[in-house]
Amino acid sequence: MVLINDIFFGKVELPGIFDDLINSSWVKRLGRIHQSGAIFLVNPDICHTRLEHSIGVMLLIRQLGGSEIEQVSGLLHDISHTAFSHVGDYVFDNTEENYHEQIFEEVLKSSDIPEILSWHGYHVDEVVKGVFNILEQPMPKLCADRLDYTLRDSYHAGLVSRKDVKDFISSLTVENGVIVVENAEKAEWINNLYKKLIEEVFNFPLHVYANRKLTELIKVGLQRNELVHSDLFKDDTYLLNKIRSTTAGYEGIKAIKQQRGFDVFVKKGMGLKMKNRQLNALI
């Protein structure tokens, strides 16, 4: 057994499979990747990791009665994210922000995870080919992935309190395989929070500036062969240090932190195409 401590779910004891998976190299790597991309460079308070999110997704699935293999899939669903999360999508001009989904099977099967799954009686194809309705639903429905980043990112951005989040989670249940809320008030709350998160965090001009400028630095580094594709599958510290190993890269990161040219950036139009997101909770 392993004991997990989460800001929303508290201390939770889990079977040994989760201990082995959390200590696998690809899952541990998520602990060195910022959930919100380059935003921490201009807003250090928003610095939580993609591992925290992945564990949160797993625990939410568990609380809602999902099977062990769905919980496993929740923990693993983001292992193929590049360094700086969705910045990788912008580097590859992926406007749907699903590059990590496109390469998920390849990354998963080339990792140490299939062997770990086999130790516990599972096959990797159960994760790859499984249908997990609590974990994933098409937008704008609620699902564990979408709910956790909405609640967790909003909490770290100061939009909601821990009590707000815990109260909302207690209102959730699953009907016909879909996550629903107990009343119209809760539905309106989460729908409005999602909209607020998009407007005040994801599309906040300074945050877009940071992600855009880091994207440009990575693209230039790749064009000049100062960076290689595989660097994006390391972690944030590794990639940041490699960018800063050149004079131009060092000055570029420094400029982002000092918000140089931000006013001009806003006046010219932010120019970063981001996924159109919406949420419509069912009662």
PDB file of C-alpha atoms in Angstrom, residues 59-279:
ATOM      1  CA  LEU A  59      -8.340  10.190  -6.845  1.00  0.00           C
ATOM      2  CA  LEU A  60     -11.470  11.777  -8.286  1.00  0.00           C
ATOM      3  CA  ILE A  61     -12.126   8.651 -10.375  1.00  0.00           C
ATOM      4  CA  ARG A  62     -11.622   6.574  -7.233  1.00  0.00           C
ATOM      5  CA  GLN A  63     -14.061   8.691  -5.223  1.00  0.00           C
ATOM      6  CA  LEU A  64     -16.676   8.384  -7.974  1.00  0.00           C
ATOM      7  CA  GLY A  65     -16.443   4.582  -7.993  1.00  0.00           C
ATOM      8  CA  GLY A  66     -14.297   4.045 -11.062  1.00  0.00           C
ATOM      9  CA  SER A  67     -12.511   0.731 -11.496  1.00  0.00           C
ATOM     10  CA  GLU A  68      -8.852   0.279 -10.590  1.00  0.00           C
ATOM     11  CA  ILE A  69      -7.812   0.212 -14.249  1.00  0.00           C
ATOM     12  CA  GLU A  70      -9.696   3.476 -14.860  1.00  0.00           C
ATOM     13  CA  GLN A  71      -7.877   4.980 -11.880  1.00  0.00           C
ATOM     14  CA  VAL A  72      -4.595   3.741 -13.379  1.00  0.00           C
ATOM     15  CA  SER A  73      -5.529   5.326 -16.709  1.00  0.00           C
ATOM     16  CA  GLY A  74      -6.304   8.574 -14.912  1.00  0.00           C
ATOM     17  CA  LEU A  75      -2.853   8.596 -13.357  1.00  0.00           C
ATOM     18  CA  LEU A  76      -1.203   7.846 -16.709  1.00  0.00           C
ATOM     19  CA  HIS A  77      -3.286   9.965 -19.070  1.00  0.00           C
ATOM     20  CA  ASP A  78      -0.768  12.836 -19.294  1.00  0.00           C
ATOM     21  CA  ILE A  79       2.578  11.007 -19.343  1.00  0.00           C
ATOM     22  CA  SER A  80       3.149  11.980 -22.991  1.00  0.00           C
ATOM     23  CA  HIS A  81       2.980  15.732 -22.338  1.00  0.00           C
ATOM     24  CA  THR A  82       6.059  17.628 -23.442  1.00  0.00           C
ATOM     25  CA  ALA A  83       8.037  19.848 -21.134  1.00  0.00           C
ATOM     26  CA  PHE A  84       6.034  22.962 -20.257  1.00  0.00           C
ATOM     27  CA  SER A  85       2.808  21.076 -21.014  1.00  0.00           C
ATOM     28  CA  HIS A  86       0.755  22.802 -23.738  1.00  0.00           C
ATOM     29  CA  VAL A  87       3.699  24.942 -24.843  1.00  0.00           C
ATOM     30  CA  GLY A  88       4.647  21.818 -26.802  1.00  0.00           C
ATOM     31  CA  ASP A  89       1.366  22.094 -28.711  1.00  0.00           C
ATOM     32  CA  TYR A  90       2.159  25.690 -29.616  1.00  0.00           C
ATOM     33  CA  VAL A  91       5.657  24.725 -30.751  1.00  0.00           C
ATOM     34  CA  PHE A  92       4.156  22.141 -33.116  1.00  0.00           C
ATOM     35  CA  ASP A  93       1.264  24.452 -34.125  1.00  0.00           C
ATOM     36  CA  ASN A  94      -1.284  22.025 -32.703  1.00  0.00           C
ATOM     37  CA  THR A  95      -4.340  24.245 -32.211  1.00  0.00           C
ATOM     38  CA  GLU A  96      -6.392  21.403 -30.692  1.00  0.00           C
ATOM     39  CA  GLU A  97      -3.786  21.099 -27.913  1.00  0.00           C
ATOM     40  CA  ASN A  98      -3.854  17.309 -28.193  1.00  0.00           C
ATOM     41  CA  TYR A  99      -0.308  16.505 -29.323  1.00  0.00           C
ATOM     42  CA  HIS A 100       0.184  14.449 -26.156  1.00  0.00           C
ATOM     43  CA  GLU A 101      -2.887  12.387 -27.043  1.00  0.00           C
ATOM     44  CA  GLN A 102      -1.576  11.688 -30.541  1.00  0.00           C
ATOM     45  CA  ILE A 103       1.660  10.215 -29.217  1.00  0.00           C
ATOM     46  CA  PHE A 104       0.260   8.688 -26.008  1.00  0.00           C
ATOM     47  CA  GLU A 105       0.332   5.041 -27.117  1.00  0.00           C
ATOM     48  CA  GLU A 106       3.855   5.307 -28.517  1.00  0.00           C
ATOM     49  CA  VAL A 107       5.206   6.922 -25.352  1.00  0.00           C
ATOM     50  CA  LEU A 108       3.347   4.539 -23.046  1.00  0.00           C
ATOM     51  CA  LYS A 109       4.487   1.374 -24.790  1.00  0.00           C
ATOM     52  CA  SER A 110       8.113   2.523 -24.970  1.00  0.00           C
ATOM     53  CA  SER A 111       8.207   3.318 -21.239  1.00  0.00           C
ATOM     54  CA  ASP A 112       8.721   1.199 -18.133  1.00  0.00           C
ATOM     55  CA  ILE A 113       4.978   1.176 -17.459  1.00  0.00           C
ATOM     56  CA  PRO A 114       3.876  -1.946 -19.431  1.00  0.00           C
ATOM     57  CA  GLU A 115       6.171  -4.077 -17.271  1.00  0.00           C
ATOM     58  CA  ILE A 116       4.814  -2.512 -14.076  1.00  0.00           C
ATOM     59  CA  LEU A 117       1.244  -3.154 -15.218  1.00  0.00           C
ATOM     60  CA  SER A 118       2.085  -6.788 -15.919  1.00  0.00           C
ATOM     61  CA  TRP A 119       3.390  -7.221 -12.353  1.00  0.00           C
ATOM     62  CA  HIS A 120      -0.127  -6.416 -11.174  1.00  0.00           C
ATOM     63  CA  GLY A 121      -2.033  -8.518 -13.686  1.00  0.00           C
ATOM     64  CA  TYR A 122      -2.830  -5.889 -16.304  1.00  0.00           C
ATOM     65  CA  HIS A 123      -1.858  -5.502 -19.961  1.00  0.00           C
ATOM     66  CA  VAL A 124      -0.927  -2.112 -21.393  1.00  0.00           C
ATOM     67  CA  ASP A 125      -3.663  -2.452 -24.045  1.00  0.00           C
ATOM     68  CA  GLU A 126      -6.251  -2.262 -21.269  1.00  0.00           C
ATOM     69  CA  VAL A 127      -5.123   1.343 -20.800  1.00  0.00           C
ATOM     70  CA  VAL A 128      -4.678   2.141 -24.495  1.00  0.00           C
ATOM     71  CA  LYS A 129      -7.949   0.619 -25.721  1.00  0.00           C
ATOM     72  CA  GLY A 130     -10.106   0.992 -22.622  1.00  0.00           C
ATOM     73  CA  VAL A 131     -13.249   3.112 -22.607  1.00  0.00           C
ATOM     74  CA  PHE A 132     -13.263   5.199 -19.438  1.00  0.00           C
ATOM     75  CA  ASN A 133     -16.328   7.398 -19.200  1.00  0.00           C
ATOM     76  CA  ILE A 134     -15.447   8.946 -15.850  1.00  0.00           C
ATOM     77  CA  LEU A 135     -11.945   9.881 -17.000  1.00  0.00           C
ATOM     78  CA  GLU A 136     -12.797  11.379 -20.394  1.00  0.00           C
ATOM     79  CA  GLN A 137     -15.865  12.833 -22.075  1.00  0.00           C
ATOM     80  CA  PRO A 138     -16.181  15.065 -25.131  1.00  0.00           C
ATOM     81  CA  MET A 139     -16.453  18.749 -24.367  1.00  0.00           C
ATOM     82  CA  PRO A 140     -18.563  20.330 -22.854  1.00  0.00           C
ATOM     83  CA  LYS A 141     -19.462  17.407 -20.535  1.00  0.00           C
ATOM     84  CA  LEU A 142     -17.902  16.913 -17.116  1.00  0.00           C
ATOM     85  CA  CYS A 143     -15.141  14.328 -16.750  1.00  0.00           C
ATOM     86  CA  ALA A 144     -12.453  13.698 -14.161  1.00  0.00           C
ATOM     87  CA  ASP A 145      -9.668  15.191 -16.267  1.00  0.00           C
ATOM     88  CA  ARG A 146     -11.559  18.380 -17.105  1.00  0.00           C
ATOM     89  CA  LEU A 147     -12.914  18.741 -13.581  1.00  0.00           C
ATOM     90  CA  ASP A 148      -9.584  18.318 -11.858  1.00  0.00           C
ATOM     91  CA  TYR A 149      -7.733  20.911 -13.911  1.00  0.00           C
ATOM     92  CA  THR A 150     -10.675  23.306 -13.580  1.00  0.00           C
ATOM     93  CA  LEU A 151     -10.740  22.987  -9.799  1.00  0.00           C
ATOM     94  CA  ARG A 152      -7.003  22.614  -9.217  1.00  0.00           C
ATOM     95  CA  ASP A 153      -5.859  25.350 -11.595  1.00  0.00           C
ATOM     96  CA  SER A 154      -8.530  27.689 -10.222  1.00  0.00           C
ATOM     97  CA  TYR A 155      -7.418  26.966  -6.659  1.00  0.00           C
ATOM     98  CA  HIS A 156      -3.752  27.646  -7.395  1.00  0.00           C
ATOM     99  CA  ALA A 157      -4.711  30.839  -9.250  1.00  0.00           C
ATOM    100  CA  GLY A 158      -6.638  32.050  -6.200  1.00  0.00           C
ATOM    101  CA  LEU A 159     -10.075  31.926  -7.830  1.00  0.00           C
ATOM    102  CA  VAL A 160     -11.560  29.506  -5.272  1.00  0.00           C
ATOM    103  CA  SER A 161     -10.819  28.216  -1.787  1.00  0.00           C
ATOM    104  CA  ARG A 162     -10.049  24.646  -0.810  1.00  0.00           C
ATOM    105  CA  LYS A 163     -13.420  24.505   0.940  1.00  0.00           C
ATOM    106  CA  ASP A 164     -15.177  25.613  -2.263  1.00  0.00           C
ATOM    107  CA  VAL A 165     -13.539  22.766  -4.141  1.00  0.00           C
ATOM    108  CA  LYS A 166     -14.232  20.108  -1.509  1.00  0.00           C
ATOM    109  CA  ASP A 167     -17.870  21.198  -1.239  1.00  0.00           C
ATOM    110  CA  PHE A 168     -18.276  20.951  -5.003  1.00  0.00           C
ATOM    111  CA  ILE A 169     -16.621  17.527  -5.227  1.00  0.00           C
ATOM    112  CA  SER A 170     -19.070  16.259  -2.588  1.00  0.00           C
ATOM    113  CA  SER A 171     -21.936  17.226  -4.932  1.00  0.00           C
ATOM    114  CA  LEU A 172     -20.747  14.933  -7.734  1.00  0.00           C
ATOM    115  CA  THR A 173     -22.085  11.531  -8.671  1.00  0.00           C
ATOM    116  CA  VAL A 174     -22.138   9.278 -11.735  1.00  0.00           C
ATOM    117  CA  GLU A 175     -25.307   8.426 -13.627  1.00  0.00           C
ATOM    118  CA  ASN A 176     -25.311   6.302 -16.794  1.00  0.00           C
ATOM    119  CA  GLY A 177     -21.529   6.549 -16.856  1.00  0.00           C
ATOM    120  CA  VAL A 178     -21.490  10.354 -16.846  1.00  0.00           C
ATOM    121  CA  ILE A 179     -20.498  12.720 -14.024  1.00  0.00           C
ATOM    122  CA  VAL A 180     -23.390  14.929 -12.921  1.00  0.00           C
ATOM    123  CA  VAL A 181     -23.947  17.529 -10.192  1.00  0.00           C
ATOM    124  CA  GLU A 182     -26.726  17.474  -7.621  1.00  0.00           C
ATOM    125  CA  ASN A 183     -28.504  20.744  -8.461  1.00  0.00           C
ATOM    126  CA  ALA A 184     -28.679  23.746 -10.783  1.00  0.00           C
ATOM    127  CA  GLU A 185     -26.726  25.934  -8.355  1.00  0.00           C
ATOM    128  CA  LYS A 186     -23.708  23.595  -8.497  1.00  0.00           C
ATOM    129  CA  ALA A 187     -23.965  23.356 -12.285  1.00  0.00           C
ATOM    130  CA  GLU A 188     -23.958  27.138 -12.611  1.00  0.00           C
ATOM    131  CA  TRP A 189     -21.019  27.377 -10.186  1.00  0.00           C
ATOM    132  CA  ILE A 190     -18.742  25.015 -12.124  1.00  0.00           C
ATOM    133  CA  ASN A 191     -19.772  26.419 -15.517  1.00  0.00           C
ATOM    134  CA  ASN A 192     -18.994  29.949 -14.349  1.00  0.00           C
ATOM    135  CA  LEU A 193     -15.743  28.882 -12.717  1.00  0.00           C
ATOM    136  CA  TYR A 194     -14.595  27.239 -15.944  1.00  0.00           C
ATOM    137  CA  LYS A 195     -15.354  30.404 -17.889  1.00  0.00           C
ATOM    138  CA  LYS A 196     -13.512  32.477 -15.303  1.00  0.00           C
ATOM    139  CA  LEU A 197     -10.499  30.144 -15.448  1.00  0.00           C
ATOM    140  CA  ILE A 198     -10.303  30.524 -19.224  1.00  0.00           C
ATOM    141  CA  GLU A 199     -10.615  34.307 -19.108  1.00  0.00           C
ATOM    142  CA  GLU A 200      -8.520  35.108 -16.035  1.00  0.00           C
ATOM    143  CA  VAL A 201      -5.836  32.422 -16.215  1.00  0.00           C
ATOM    144  CA  PHE A 202      -5.518  30.627 -19.555  1.00  0.00           C
ATOM    145  CA  ASN A 203      -6.237  33.708 -21.720  1.00  0.00           C
ATOM    146  CA  PHE A 204      -4.921  36.322 -19.303  1.00  0.00           C
ATOM    147  CA  PRO A 205      -2.659  38.512 -21.493  1.00  0.00           C
ATOM    148  CA  LEU A 206       0.455  38.237 -19.325  1.00  0.00           C
ATOM    149  CA  HIS A 207       0.109  34.453 -19.188  1.00  0.00           C
ATOM    150  CA  VAL A 208      -0.387  34.218 -22.959  1.00  0.00           C
ATOM    151  CA  TYR A 209       2.692  36.427 -23.349  1.00  0.00           C
ATOM    152  CA  ALA A 210       4.812  34.021 -21.294  1.00  0.00           C
ATOM    153  CA  ASN A 211       3.649  30.950 -23.213  1.00  0.00           C
ATOM    154  CA  ARG A 212       4.002  32.705 -26.569  1.00  0.00           C
ATOM    155  CA  LYS A 213       7.510  33.995 -25.886  1.00  0.00           C
ATOM    156  CA  LEU A 214       8.740  30.633 -24.601  1.00  0.00           C
ATOM    157  CA  THR A 215       7.215  28.988 -27.681  1.00  0.00           C
ATOM    158  CA  GLU A 216       9.189  31.371 -29.892  1.00  0.00           C
ATOM    159  CA  LEU A 217      12.426  30.641 -28.024  1.00  0.00           C
ATOM    160  CA  ILE A 218      11.941  26.875 -28.435  1.00  0.00           C
ATOM    161  CA  LYS A 219      11.090  27.201 -32.133  1.00  0.00           C
ATOM    162  CA  VAL A 220      14.202  29.287 -32.767  1.00  0.00           C
ATOM    163  CA  GLY A 221      16.312  26.806 -30.805  1.00  0.00           C
ATOM    164  CA  LEU A 222      15.007  23.931 -32.922  1.00  0.00           C
ATOM    165  CA  GLN A 223      15.605  25.849 -36.161  1.00  0.00           C
ATOM    166  CA  ARG A 224      19.189  26.599 -35.149  1.00  0.00           C
ATOM    167  CA  ASN A 225      19.796  23.015 -33.967  1.00  0.00           C
ATOM    168  CA  GLU A 226      20.514  24.335 -30.494  1.00  0.00           C
ATOM    169  CA  LEU A 227      17.603  22.174 -29.351  1.00  0.00           C
ATOM    170  CA  VAL A 228      16.451  18.794 -30.622  1.00  0.00           C
ATOM    171  CA  HIS A 229      12.982  17.245 -30.632  1.00  0.00           C
ATOM    172  CA  SER A 230      13.826  14.822 -27.817  1.00  0.00           C
ATOM    173  CA  ASP A 231      14.634  17.749 -25.480  1.00  0.00           C
ATOM    174  CA  LEU A 232      10.916  18.397 -25.209  1.00  0.00           C
ATOM    175  CA  PHE A 233      10.480  14.960 -23.652  1.00  0.00           C
ATOM    176  CA  LYS A 234      12.825  15.697 -20.796  1.00  0.00           C
ATOM    177  CA  ASP A 235      11.480  18.048 -18.108  1.00  0.00           C
ATOM    178  CA  ASP A 236      11.080  21.784 -17.584  1.00  0.00           C
ATOM    179  CA  THR A 237      14.364  22.303 -15.730  1.00  0.00           C
ATOM    180  CA  TYR A 238      16.358  20.418 -18.353  1.00  0.00           C
ATOM    181  CA  LEU A 239      14.786  22.311 -21.258  1.00  0.00           C
ATOM    182  CA  LEU A 240      15.002  25.670 -19.514  1.00  0.00           C
ATOM    183  CA  ASN A 241      18.690  25.146 -18.772  1.00  0.00           C
ATOM    184  CA  LYS A 242      19.393  24.089 -22.342  1.00  0.00           C
ATOM    185  CA  ILE A 243      17.628  27.180 -23.685  1.00  0.00           C
ATOM    186  CA  ARG A 244      19.646  29.351 -21.307  1.00  0.00           C
ATOM    187  CA  SER A 245      22.903  27.707 -22.379  1.00  0.00           C
ATOM    188  CA  THR A 246      23.035  30.144 -25.333  1.00  0.00           C
ATOM    189  CA  THR A 247      23.332  33.909 -24.942  1.00  0.00           C
ATOM    190  CA  ALA A 248      20.151  34.538 -26.920  1.00  0.00           C
ATOM    191  CA  GLY A 249      18.249  31.948 -24.911  1.00  0.00           C
ATOM    192  CA  TYR A 250      19.499  33.285 -21.595  1.00  0.00           C
ATOM    193  CA  GLU A 251      18.437  36.814 -22.530  1.00  0.00           C
ATOM    194  CA  GLY A 252      15.131  35.513 -23.872  1.00  0.00           C
ATOM    195  CA  ILE A 253      14.169  33.816 -20.603  1.00  0.00           C
ATOM    196  CA  LYS A 254      15.320  36.860 -18.654  1.00  0.00           C
ATOM    197  CA  ALA A 255      13.143  39.062 -20.881  1.00  0.00           C
ATOM    198  CA  ILE A 256      10.082  36.912 -20.187  1.00  0.00           C
ATOM    199  CA  LYS A 257      10.615  37.138 -16.436  1.00  0.00           C
ATOM    200  CA  GLN A 258      11.053  40.905 -16.671  1.00  0.00           C
ATOM    201  CA  GLN A 259       8.023  41.145 -18.996  1.00  0.00           C
ATOM    202  CA  ARG A 260       9.964  43.103 -21.595  1.00  0.00           C
ATOM    203  CA  GLY A 261       7.868  44.153 -24.548  1.00  0.00           C
ATOM    204  CA  PHE A 262       4.630  43.076 -22.904  1.00  0.00           C
ATOM    205  CA  ASP A 263       2.830  46.350 -23.719  1.00  0.00           C
ATOM    206  CA  VAL A 264       3.812  46.070 -27.389  1.00  0.00           C
ATOM    207  CA  PHE A 265       2.797  42.408 -27.376  1.00  0.00           C
ATOM    208  CA  VAL A 266      -0.715  43.312 -26.216  1.00  0.00           C
ATOM    209  CA  LYS A 267      -1.066  46.245 -28.623  1.00  0.00           C
ATOM    210  CA  LYS A 268      -0.083  44.114 -31.616  1.00  0.00           C
ATOM    211  CA  GLY A 269      -2.489  41.354 -30.659  1.00  0.00           C
ATOM    212  CA  MET A 270      -1.433  38.302 -28.702  1.00  0.00           C
ATOM    213  CA  GLY A 271      -1.448  35.986 -31.705  1.00  0.00           C
ATOM    214  CA  LEU A 272      -1.432  32.676 -29.859  1.00  0.00           C
ATOM    215  CA  LYS A 273      -4.191  30.415 -31.144  1.00  0.00           C
ATOM    216  CA  MET A 274      -5.626  28.520 -28.211  1.00  0.00           C
ATOM    217  CA  LYS A 275      -8.229  25.802 -28.025  1.00  0.00           C
ATOM    218  CA  ASN A 276     -11.826  26.977 -27.716  1.00  0.00           C
ATOM    219  CA  ARG A 277     -13.035  25.592 -24.378  1.00  0.00           C
ATOM    220  CA  GLN A 278     -16.444  25.488 -22.711  1.00  0.00           C
ATOM    221  CA  LEU A 279     -18.210  23.520 -20.013  1.00  0.00           C
TER     222      LEU A 279
END
